[in-house]
Coordinates of C-alpha atoms in Angstrom, one line a residue:
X11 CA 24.8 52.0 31.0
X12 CA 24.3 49.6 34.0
X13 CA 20.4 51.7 34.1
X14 CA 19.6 51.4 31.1
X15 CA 19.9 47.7 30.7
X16 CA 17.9 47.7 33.8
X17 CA 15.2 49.8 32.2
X18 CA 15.4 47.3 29.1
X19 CA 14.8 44.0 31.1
X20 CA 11.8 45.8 33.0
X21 CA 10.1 47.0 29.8
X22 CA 10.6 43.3 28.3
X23 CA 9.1 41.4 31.5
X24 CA 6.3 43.8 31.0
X25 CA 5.3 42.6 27.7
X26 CA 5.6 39.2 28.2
X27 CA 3.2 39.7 31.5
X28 CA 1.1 41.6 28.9
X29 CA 0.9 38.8 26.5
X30 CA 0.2 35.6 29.1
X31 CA -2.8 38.0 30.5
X32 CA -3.8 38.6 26.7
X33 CA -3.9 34.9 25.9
X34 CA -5.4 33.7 29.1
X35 CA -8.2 36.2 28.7
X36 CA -9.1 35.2 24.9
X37 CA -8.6 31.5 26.0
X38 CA -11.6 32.2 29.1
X39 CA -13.7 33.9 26.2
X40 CA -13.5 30.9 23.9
X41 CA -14.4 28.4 26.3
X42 CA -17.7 29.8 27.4
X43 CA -19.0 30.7 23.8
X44 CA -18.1 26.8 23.2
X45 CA -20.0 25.9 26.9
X46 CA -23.3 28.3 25.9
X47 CA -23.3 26.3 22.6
X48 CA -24.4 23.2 23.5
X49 CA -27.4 23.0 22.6
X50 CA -30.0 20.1 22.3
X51 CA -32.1 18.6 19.1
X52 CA -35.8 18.2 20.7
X53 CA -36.8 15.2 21.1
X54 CA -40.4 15.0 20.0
X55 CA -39.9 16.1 16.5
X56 CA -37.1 16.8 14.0
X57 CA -36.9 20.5 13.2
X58 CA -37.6 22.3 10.1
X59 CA -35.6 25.2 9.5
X60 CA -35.8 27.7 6.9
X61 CA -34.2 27.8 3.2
X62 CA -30.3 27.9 4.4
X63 CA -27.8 29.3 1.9
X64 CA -24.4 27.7 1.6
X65 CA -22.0 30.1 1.7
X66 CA -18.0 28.8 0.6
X67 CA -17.6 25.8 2.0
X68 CA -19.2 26.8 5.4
X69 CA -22.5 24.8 6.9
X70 CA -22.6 26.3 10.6
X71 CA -26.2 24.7 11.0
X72 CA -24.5 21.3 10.5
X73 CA -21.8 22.5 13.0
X74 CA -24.4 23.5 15.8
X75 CA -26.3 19.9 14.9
X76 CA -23.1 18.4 16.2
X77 CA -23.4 20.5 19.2
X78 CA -26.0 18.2 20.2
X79 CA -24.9 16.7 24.4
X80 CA -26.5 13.2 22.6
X81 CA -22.9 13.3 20.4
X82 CA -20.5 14.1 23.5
X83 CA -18.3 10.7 23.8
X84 CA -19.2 9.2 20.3
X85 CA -17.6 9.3 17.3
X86 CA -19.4 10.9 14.4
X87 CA -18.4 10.9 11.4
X88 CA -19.7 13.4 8.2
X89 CA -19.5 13.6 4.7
X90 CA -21.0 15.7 2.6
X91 CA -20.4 16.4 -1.3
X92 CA -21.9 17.9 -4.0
X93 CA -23.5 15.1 -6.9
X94 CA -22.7 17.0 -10.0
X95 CA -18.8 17.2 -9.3
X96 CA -17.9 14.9 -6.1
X97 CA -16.7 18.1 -4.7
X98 CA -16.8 17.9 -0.7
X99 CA -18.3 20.5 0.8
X100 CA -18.8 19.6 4.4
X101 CA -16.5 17.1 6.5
X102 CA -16.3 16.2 10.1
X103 CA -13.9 13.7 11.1
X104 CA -14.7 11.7 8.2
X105 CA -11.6 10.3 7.1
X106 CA -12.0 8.6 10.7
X107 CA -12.6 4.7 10.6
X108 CA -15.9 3.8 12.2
X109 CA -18.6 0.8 12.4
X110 CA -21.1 1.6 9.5
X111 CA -23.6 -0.9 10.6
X112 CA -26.4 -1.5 7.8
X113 CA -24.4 0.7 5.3
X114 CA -22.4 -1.6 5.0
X115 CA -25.0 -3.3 2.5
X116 CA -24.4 -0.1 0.0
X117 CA -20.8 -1.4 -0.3
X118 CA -22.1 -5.3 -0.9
X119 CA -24.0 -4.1 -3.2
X120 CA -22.7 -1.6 -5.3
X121 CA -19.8 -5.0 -5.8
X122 CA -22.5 -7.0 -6.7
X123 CA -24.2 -5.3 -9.6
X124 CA -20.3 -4.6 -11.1
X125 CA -19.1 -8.2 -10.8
X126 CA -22.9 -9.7 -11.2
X127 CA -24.9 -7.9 -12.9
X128 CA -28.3 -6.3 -12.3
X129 CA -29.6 -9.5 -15.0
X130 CA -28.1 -12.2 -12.5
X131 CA -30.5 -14.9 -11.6
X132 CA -30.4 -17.9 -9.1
X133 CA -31.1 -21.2 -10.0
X134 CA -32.4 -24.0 -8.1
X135 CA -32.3 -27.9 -9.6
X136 CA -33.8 -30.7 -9.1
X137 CA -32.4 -34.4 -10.3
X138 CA -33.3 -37.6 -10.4
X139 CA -30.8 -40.7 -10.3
X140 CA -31.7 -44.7 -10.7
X141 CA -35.0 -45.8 -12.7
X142 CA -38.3 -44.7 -13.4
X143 CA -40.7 -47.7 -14.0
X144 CA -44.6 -48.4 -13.5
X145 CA -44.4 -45.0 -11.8
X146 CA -42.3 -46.1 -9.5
X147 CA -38.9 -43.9 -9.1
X148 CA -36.3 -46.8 -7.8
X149 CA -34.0 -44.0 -7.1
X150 CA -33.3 -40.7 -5.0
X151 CA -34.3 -37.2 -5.8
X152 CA -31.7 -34.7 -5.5
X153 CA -32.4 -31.0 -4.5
X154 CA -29.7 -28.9 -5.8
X155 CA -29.7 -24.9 -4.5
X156 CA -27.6 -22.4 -6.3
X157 CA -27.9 -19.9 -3.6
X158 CA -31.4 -18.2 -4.5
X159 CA -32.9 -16.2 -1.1
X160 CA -36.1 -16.0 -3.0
X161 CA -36.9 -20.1 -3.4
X162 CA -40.4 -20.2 -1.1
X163 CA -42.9 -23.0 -1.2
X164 CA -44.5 -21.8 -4.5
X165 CA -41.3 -22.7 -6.3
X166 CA -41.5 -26.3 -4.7
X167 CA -45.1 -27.1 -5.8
X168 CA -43.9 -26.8 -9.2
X169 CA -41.3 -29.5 -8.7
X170 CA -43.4 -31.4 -7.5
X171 CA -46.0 -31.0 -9.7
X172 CA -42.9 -31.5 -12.6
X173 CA -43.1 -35.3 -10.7
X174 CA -46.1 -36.0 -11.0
X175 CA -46.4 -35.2 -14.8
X176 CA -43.8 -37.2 -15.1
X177 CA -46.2 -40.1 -14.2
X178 CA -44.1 -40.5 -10.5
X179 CA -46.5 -42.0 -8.3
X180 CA -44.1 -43.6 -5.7
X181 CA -40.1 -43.1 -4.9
X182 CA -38.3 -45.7 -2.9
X183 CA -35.0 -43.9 -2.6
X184 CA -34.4 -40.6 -0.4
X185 CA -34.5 -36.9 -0.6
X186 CA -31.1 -35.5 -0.8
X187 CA -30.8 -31.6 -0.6
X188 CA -27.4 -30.6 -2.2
X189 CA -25.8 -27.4 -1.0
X190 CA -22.0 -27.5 -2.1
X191 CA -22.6 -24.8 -4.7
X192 CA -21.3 -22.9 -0.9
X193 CA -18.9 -24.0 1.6
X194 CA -20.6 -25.6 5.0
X195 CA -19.9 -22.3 6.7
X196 CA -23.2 -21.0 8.1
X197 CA -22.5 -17.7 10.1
X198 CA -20.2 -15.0 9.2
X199 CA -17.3 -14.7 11.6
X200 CA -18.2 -11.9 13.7
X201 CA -22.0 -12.6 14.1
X202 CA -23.1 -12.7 17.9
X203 CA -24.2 -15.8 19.4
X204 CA -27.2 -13.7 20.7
X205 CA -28.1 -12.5 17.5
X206 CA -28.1 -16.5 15.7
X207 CA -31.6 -17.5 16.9
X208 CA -33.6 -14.6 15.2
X209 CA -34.3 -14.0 11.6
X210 CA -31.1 -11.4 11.4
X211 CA -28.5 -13.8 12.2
X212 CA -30.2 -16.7 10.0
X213 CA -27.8 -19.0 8.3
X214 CA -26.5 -19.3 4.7
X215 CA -26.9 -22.0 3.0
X216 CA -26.9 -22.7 -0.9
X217 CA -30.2 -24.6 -0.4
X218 CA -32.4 -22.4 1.4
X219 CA -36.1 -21.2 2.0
X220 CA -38.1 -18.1 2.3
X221 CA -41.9 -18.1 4.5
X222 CA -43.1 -15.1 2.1
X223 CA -42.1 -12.7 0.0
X224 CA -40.0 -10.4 2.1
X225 CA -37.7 -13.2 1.2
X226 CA -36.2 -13.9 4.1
X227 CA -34.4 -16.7 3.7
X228 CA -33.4 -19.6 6.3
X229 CA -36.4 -18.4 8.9
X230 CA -40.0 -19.3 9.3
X231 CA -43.0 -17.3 10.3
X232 CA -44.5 -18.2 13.6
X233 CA -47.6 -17.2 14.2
X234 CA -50.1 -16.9 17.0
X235 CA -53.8 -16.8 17.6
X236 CA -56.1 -16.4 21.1
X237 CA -57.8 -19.2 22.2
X238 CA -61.9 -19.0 22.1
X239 CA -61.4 -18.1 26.0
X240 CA -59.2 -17.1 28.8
X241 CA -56.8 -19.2 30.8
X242 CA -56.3 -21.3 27.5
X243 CA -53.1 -21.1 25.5
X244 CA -53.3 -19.6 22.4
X245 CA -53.3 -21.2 19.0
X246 CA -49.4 -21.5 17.7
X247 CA -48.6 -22.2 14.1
X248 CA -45.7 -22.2 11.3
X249 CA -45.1 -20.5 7.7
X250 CA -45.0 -22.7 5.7
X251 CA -46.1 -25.8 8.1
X252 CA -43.5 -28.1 8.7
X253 CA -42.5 -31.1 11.0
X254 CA -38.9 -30.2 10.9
X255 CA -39.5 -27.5 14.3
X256 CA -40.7 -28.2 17.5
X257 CA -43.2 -26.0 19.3
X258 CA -42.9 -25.3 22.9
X259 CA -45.9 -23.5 23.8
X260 CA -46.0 -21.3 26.8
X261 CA -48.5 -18.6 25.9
X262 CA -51.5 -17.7 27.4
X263 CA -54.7 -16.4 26.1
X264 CA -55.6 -13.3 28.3
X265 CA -59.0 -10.9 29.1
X266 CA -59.9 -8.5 26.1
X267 CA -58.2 -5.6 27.7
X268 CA -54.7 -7.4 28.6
X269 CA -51.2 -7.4 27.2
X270 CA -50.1 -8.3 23.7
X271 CA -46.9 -9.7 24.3
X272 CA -45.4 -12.9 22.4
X273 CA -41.5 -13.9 21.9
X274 CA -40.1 -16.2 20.4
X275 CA -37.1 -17.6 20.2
X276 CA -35.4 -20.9 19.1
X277 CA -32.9 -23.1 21.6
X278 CA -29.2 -22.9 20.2
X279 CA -28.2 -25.7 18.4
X280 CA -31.5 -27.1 18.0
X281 CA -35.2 -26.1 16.2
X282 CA -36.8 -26.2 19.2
X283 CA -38.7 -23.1 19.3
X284 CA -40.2 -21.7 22.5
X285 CA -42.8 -19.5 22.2
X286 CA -44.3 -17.6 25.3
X287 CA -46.2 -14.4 26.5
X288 CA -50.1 -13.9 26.4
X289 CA -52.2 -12.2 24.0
X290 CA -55.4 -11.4 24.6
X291 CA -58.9 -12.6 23.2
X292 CA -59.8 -11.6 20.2
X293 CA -57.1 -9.8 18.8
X294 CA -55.2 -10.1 15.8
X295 CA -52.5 -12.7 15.3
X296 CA -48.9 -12.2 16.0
X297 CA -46.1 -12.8 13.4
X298 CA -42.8 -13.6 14.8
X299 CA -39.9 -14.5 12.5
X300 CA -37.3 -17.2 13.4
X301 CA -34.3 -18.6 12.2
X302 CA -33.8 -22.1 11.2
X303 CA -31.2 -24.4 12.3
X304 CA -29.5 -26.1 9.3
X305 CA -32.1 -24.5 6.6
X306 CA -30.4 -27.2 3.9
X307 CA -32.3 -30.4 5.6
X308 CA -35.4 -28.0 6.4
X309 CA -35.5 -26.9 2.6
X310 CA -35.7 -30.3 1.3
X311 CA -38.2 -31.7 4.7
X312 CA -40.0 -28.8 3.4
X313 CA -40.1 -29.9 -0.2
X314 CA -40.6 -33.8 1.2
X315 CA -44.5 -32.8 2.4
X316 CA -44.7 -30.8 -0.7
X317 CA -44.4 -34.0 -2.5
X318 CA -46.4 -35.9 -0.7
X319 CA -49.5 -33.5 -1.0
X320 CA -49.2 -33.9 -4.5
X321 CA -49.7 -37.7 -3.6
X322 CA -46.7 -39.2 -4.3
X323 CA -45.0 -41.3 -2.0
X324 CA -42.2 -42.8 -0.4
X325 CA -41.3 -45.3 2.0
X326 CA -41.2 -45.3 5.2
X327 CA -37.3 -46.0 5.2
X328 CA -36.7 -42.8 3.1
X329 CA -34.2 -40.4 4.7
X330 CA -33.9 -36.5 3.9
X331 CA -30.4 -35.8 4.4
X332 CA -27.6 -33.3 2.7
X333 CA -26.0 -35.0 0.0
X334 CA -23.9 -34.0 -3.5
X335 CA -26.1 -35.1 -6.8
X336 CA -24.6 -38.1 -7.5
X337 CA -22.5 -38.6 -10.8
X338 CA -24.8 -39.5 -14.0
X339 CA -27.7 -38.4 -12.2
X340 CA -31.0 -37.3 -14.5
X341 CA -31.9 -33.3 -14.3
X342 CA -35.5 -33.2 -14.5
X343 CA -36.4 -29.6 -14.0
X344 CA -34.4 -26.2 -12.8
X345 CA -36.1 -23.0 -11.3
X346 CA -35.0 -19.6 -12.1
X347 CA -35.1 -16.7 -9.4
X348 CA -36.2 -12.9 -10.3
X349 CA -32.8 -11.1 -11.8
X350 CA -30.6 -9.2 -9.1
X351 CA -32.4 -5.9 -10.1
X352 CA -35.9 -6.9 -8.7
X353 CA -34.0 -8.5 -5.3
X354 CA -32.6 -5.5 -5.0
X355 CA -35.8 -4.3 -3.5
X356 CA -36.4 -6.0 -0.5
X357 CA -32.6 -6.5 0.1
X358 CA -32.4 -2.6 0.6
X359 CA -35.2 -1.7 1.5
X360 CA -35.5 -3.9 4.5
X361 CA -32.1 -4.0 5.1
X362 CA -31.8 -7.8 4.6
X363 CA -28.9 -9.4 6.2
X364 CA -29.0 -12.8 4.9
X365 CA -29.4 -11.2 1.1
X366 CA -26.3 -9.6 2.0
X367 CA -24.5 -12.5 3.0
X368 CA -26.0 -14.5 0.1
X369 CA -24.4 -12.1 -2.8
X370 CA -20.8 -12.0 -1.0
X371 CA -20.5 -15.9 -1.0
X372 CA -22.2 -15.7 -4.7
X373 CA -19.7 -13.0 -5.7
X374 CA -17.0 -15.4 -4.2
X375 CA -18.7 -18.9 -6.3
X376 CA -19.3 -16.6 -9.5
X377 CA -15.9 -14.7 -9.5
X378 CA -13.4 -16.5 -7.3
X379 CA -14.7 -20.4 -7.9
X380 CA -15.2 -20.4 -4.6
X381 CA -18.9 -20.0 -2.3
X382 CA -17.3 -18.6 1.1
X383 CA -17.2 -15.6 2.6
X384 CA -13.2 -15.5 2.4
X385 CA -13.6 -15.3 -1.8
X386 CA -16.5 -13.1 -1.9
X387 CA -15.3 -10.6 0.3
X388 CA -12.0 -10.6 -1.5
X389 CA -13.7 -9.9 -4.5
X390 CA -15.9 -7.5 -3.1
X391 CA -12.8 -5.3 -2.0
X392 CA -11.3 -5.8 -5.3
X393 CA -14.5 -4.6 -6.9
X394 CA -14.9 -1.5 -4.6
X395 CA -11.3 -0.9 -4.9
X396 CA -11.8 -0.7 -8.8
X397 CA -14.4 1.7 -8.5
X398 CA -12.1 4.3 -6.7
X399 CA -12.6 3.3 -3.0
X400 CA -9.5 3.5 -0.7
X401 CA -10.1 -0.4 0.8
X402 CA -6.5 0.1 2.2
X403 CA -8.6 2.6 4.8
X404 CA -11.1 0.1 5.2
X405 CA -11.8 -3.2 7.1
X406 CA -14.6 -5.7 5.7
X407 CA -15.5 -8.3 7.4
X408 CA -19.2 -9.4 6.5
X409 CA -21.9 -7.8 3.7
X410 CA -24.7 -7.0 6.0
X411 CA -22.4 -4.6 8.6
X412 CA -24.0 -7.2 11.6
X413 CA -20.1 -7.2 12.2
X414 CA -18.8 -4.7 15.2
X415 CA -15.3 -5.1 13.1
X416 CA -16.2 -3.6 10.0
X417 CA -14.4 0.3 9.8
X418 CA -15.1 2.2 6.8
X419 CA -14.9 5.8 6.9
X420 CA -17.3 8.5 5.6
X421 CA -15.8 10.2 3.0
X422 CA -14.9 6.3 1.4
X423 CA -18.8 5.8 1.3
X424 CA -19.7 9.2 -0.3
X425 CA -17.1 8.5 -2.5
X426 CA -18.4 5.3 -3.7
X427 CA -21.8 6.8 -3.8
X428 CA -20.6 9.9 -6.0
X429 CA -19.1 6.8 -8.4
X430 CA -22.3 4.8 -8.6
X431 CA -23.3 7.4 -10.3
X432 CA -21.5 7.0 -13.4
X433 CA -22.5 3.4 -13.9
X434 CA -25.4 1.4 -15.7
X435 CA -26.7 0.1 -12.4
X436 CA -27.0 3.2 -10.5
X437 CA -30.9 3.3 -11.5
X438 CA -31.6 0.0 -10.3
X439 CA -29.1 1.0 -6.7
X440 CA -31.0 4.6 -6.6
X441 CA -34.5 2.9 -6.8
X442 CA -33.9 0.4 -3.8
X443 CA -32.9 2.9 -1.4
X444 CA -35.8 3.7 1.3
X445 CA -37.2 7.0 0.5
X446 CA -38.1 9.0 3.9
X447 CA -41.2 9.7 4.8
X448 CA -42.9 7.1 2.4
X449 CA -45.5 4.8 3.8
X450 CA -45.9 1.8 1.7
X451 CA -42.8 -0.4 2.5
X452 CA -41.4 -1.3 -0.5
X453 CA -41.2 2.0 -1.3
X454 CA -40.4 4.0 1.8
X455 CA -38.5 0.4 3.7
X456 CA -37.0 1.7 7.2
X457 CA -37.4 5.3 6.3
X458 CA -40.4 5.1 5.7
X459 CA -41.7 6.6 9.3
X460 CA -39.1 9.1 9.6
X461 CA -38.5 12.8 8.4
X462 CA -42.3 13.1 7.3
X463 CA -43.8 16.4 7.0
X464 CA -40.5 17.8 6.6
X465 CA -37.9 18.7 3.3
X466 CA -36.4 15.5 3.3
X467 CA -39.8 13.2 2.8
X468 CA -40.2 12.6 -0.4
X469 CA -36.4 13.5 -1.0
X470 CA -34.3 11.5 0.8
X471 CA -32.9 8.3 -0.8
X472 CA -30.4 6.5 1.8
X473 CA -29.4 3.4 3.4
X474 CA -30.1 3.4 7.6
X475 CA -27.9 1.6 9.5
X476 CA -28.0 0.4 13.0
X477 CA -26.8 -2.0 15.6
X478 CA -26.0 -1.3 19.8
X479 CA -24.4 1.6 19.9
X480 CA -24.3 2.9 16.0
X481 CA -26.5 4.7 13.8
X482 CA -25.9 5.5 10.3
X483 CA -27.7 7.2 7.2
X484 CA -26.0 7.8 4.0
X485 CA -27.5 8.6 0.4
X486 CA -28.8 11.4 -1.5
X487 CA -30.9 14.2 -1.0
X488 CA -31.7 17.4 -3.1
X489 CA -31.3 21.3 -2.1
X490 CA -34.0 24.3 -1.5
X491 CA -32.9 25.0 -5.4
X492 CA -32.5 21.6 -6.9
X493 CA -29.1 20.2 -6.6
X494 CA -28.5 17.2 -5.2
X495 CA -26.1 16.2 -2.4
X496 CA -24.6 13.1 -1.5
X497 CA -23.9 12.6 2.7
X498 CA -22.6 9.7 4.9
X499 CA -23.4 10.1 8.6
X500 CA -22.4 7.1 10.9
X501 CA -22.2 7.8 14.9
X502 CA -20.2 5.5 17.0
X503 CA -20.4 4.7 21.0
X504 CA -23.3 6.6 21.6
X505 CA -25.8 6.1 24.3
X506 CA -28.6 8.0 23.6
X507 CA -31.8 5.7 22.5
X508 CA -33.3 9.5 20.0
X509 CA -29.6 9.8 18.6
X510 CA -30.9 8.7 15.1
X511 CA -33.3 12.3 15.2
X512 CA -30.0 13.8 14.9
X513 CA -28.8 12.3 11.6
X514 CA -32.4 12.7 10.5
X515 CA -32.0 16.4 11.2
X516 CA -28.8 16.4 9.3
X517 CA -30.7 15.4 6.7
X518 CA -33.7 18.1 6.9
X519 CA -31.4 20.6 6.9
X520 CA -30.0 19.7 3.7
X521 CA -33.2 19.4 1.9
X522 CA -33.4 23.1 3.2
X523 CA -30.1 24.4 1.5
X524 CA -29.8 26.9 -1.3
X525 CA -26.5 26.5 -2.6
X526 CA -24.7 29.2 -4.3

């Protein structure tokens, strides 16, 4: 008996030897097909492969894509559904909270055209107060702005020229520029100080100005020209001119064959802007765009000069200052701006951070009586949150994504994408997405030098995103055979400067799919 339990314990310590050796074995296998995987997207070009066929709800090519060394330590995130149905059929950590940089603005705006409209227009007023007699205005003007991005100089000439067919040949009062139709808040919380001097961090105000039609609101253009020689500094000027900025100049005019360099950028706190580098003699001009400090007061100097070309005048006591209209005062002429449907171009497809910014706080004036970014983004959530987005999975924080605390997650913005579909607005949303591979701007926006000769050009309609450290791309895209597909990519803590050729690869390979 004694033997034969002996015998059993032997024969049961010799499977469980047999099962460790099993497991350790399989476990060695595993991680060297994972190691020999590993491999790297070319840098030089994105690759084209051949017409895939989706088989279940399998895409191995988008697994080996995320094989890529460039991903190792960052955090991707991957959504991928079908159009038609809002079936997901590819997913890789995409119920994971990331930054979603510029995608963010899908989000602003997809809440903007539900709460706004696609027929929403700014308005801009201007008022009169006191008495008009012999052509003389004893009285101030008042410049009221009602939050419109697209107000450039064209907009005030016609005031002005509204003053002087009034028969106003003289003012002895002051220029007020009124911008309480907002709160005084001019950066969103997060923004970094770095980023405040250039034309992406400009501030919002509900009296502001744009140099051209890009629309970029709250910056001017600076612009620089070689001298007639070398050794001289070059020729530095402002879009539209003004008196309200200061120009330090430190450029240089350089021989034929040296560097094009020129920066700009303006001192904090001030609109002092220095602008250095060389360029060299006879070349082209240099644009350079720049924020404005307090764009409120440079609005209505702005419109001052505009005034005075058309040879009116006023004192030499006359202030320009922020001021409310004052009760009783006259409205003598208002300016409407193009409807939200025809902004909607260069918001997306430059990825416009002050437009961004502009139609949260005018979600918050319009919806919530209030112009701040507290109101607007509360209604923005509210507004996603009715159209079947999980905001409880979601942190918002600004509308242009410039914020390194926004989190969204992937499958929340292919989700949102897949509803856009069902409403009036999604032609107008569809059409201002960049389309890849397109090469005039307002058509292909910053997409429009990527993917090209590939699938995806001509296809692909998404929103890029990007800031230090994050990439993004989410929109559609149709199939080998037709079908459209709707995909959210964001990568987080990467390090790589070619990263983005991954998410455009992504994106090739499913404008290569045949689904079944």
């Amino acid at each position: 008996m004694r033997k034969r339990r002996v015998w059993i314990l032997i024969t049961m310590l010799l499977v469980i030897i047999s099962i460790i050796i099993l497991t350790f074995g399989m476990k060695q296998r595993n991680n060297n097909e994972a190691a020999s995987n590993q491999n790297t997207v070319p840098v030089a070009k994105v690759f084209e492969p051949d017409t895939l066929l989706l088989e279940g709800n399998e895409m191995p090519e988008i697994d080996e894509i995320l094989k890529d060394t460039r991903l190792q330590g960052a955090t991707t995130g991957v959504s991928i559904r079908k159009a038609e149905s809002g079936e997901i059929i590819y997913s890789h950590f995409a119920d994971t909270r990331v930054h979603p940089a510029s995608v963010m603005k899908m989000l602003t705006g997809a809440a903007a055209l539900e709460t706004l409209g696609e027929e929403y227009r700014f308005k801009t007023e201007l008022y009169m107060d006191g008495k008009l007699k012999d052509g003389v205005l004893h009285g101030n003007l008042y410049l009221k702005g009602k939050g419109d991005p697209t107000l450039t100089k064209n907009e005030l000439k016609a005031f002005a020229s509204e003053l002087k067919a009034k028969g106003i040949r003289s003012i002895t009062g002051n220029l007020y520029g009124d911008d309480t139709w907002y709160d005084s808040v001019r950066l969103s919380q997060d923004l970094n100080w770095s980023d405040e001097s250039y034309y992406t961090g400009s501030q919002i105000s509900a009296l502001t100005l744009s140099p051209n039609e890009d629309y970029d609101a709250g910056t001017t253009i600076v612009e620089v020209n070689p001298a007639a020689k070398p050794g001289l500094a070059g020729k530095v000027g402002m879009v539209p001119r003004n008196s309200y900025m200061t120009i330090i100049n430190k450029t240089k005019t350089v021989a034929k064959k040296g560097k094009k360099s020129i920066s700009v950028e303006r001192q904090h706190g001030s609109n002092t802007l220095v602008v250095s580098g060389t360029i060299p003699v006879n070349a082209t001009k240099t644009r350079t765009w720049a924020s404005v400090w307090e764009p409120t007061t440079y609005t209505a100097d702005v419109f001052k000069q505009t005034i005075e070309q058309q040879g009116i005048t006023f004192l030499e006591s006359s202030k320009v200052e922020r001021k409310k209209v004052s009760k009783g005062a006259t409205l003598l002429a208002s300016n409407r701006s193009m409807p939200l449907k025809e902004l909607f171009i260069p918001f997306m497809k430059f990825s416009n951070n002050g437009h961004a910014e502009v139609l949260v706080k005018e979600m918050g004036r319009a919806m919530g009586s209030e112009g701040s970014w507290d109101k607007g983004l509360a209604v923005m959530e509210g507004a996603l949150a009715d159209m079947g987005v999980d905001t409880r999975n979601m942190l918002l924080r600004d509308g242009s994504g410039m914020s390194h605390k926004n989190l969204v997650t992937a499958n929340e913005v292919s989700k949102l994408l897949y509803t856009a579909q069902s409403k009036g607005w999604h032609p107008v949303f569809l059409d201002s997405l960049p389309l890849a591979g397109n090469k005039e701007r307002f058509i292909g926006g910053t997409l429009r030098h990527r993917m090209k000769g590939t699938a995806a050009a001509g296809n692909v309609q998404a929103k890029t995103g990007a800031l230090n450290g994050v990439t993004a791309l989410s929109g559609y895209v149709k199939t080998a055979d037709g079908e459209t597909l709707i995909f959210s990519i964001m990568v987080n803590n990467y390090l790589s400067d070619t990263t983005t050729e991954i998410l455009d690869k992504i994106a090739v390979t499913l404008a290569n799919y045949q689904l079944k």
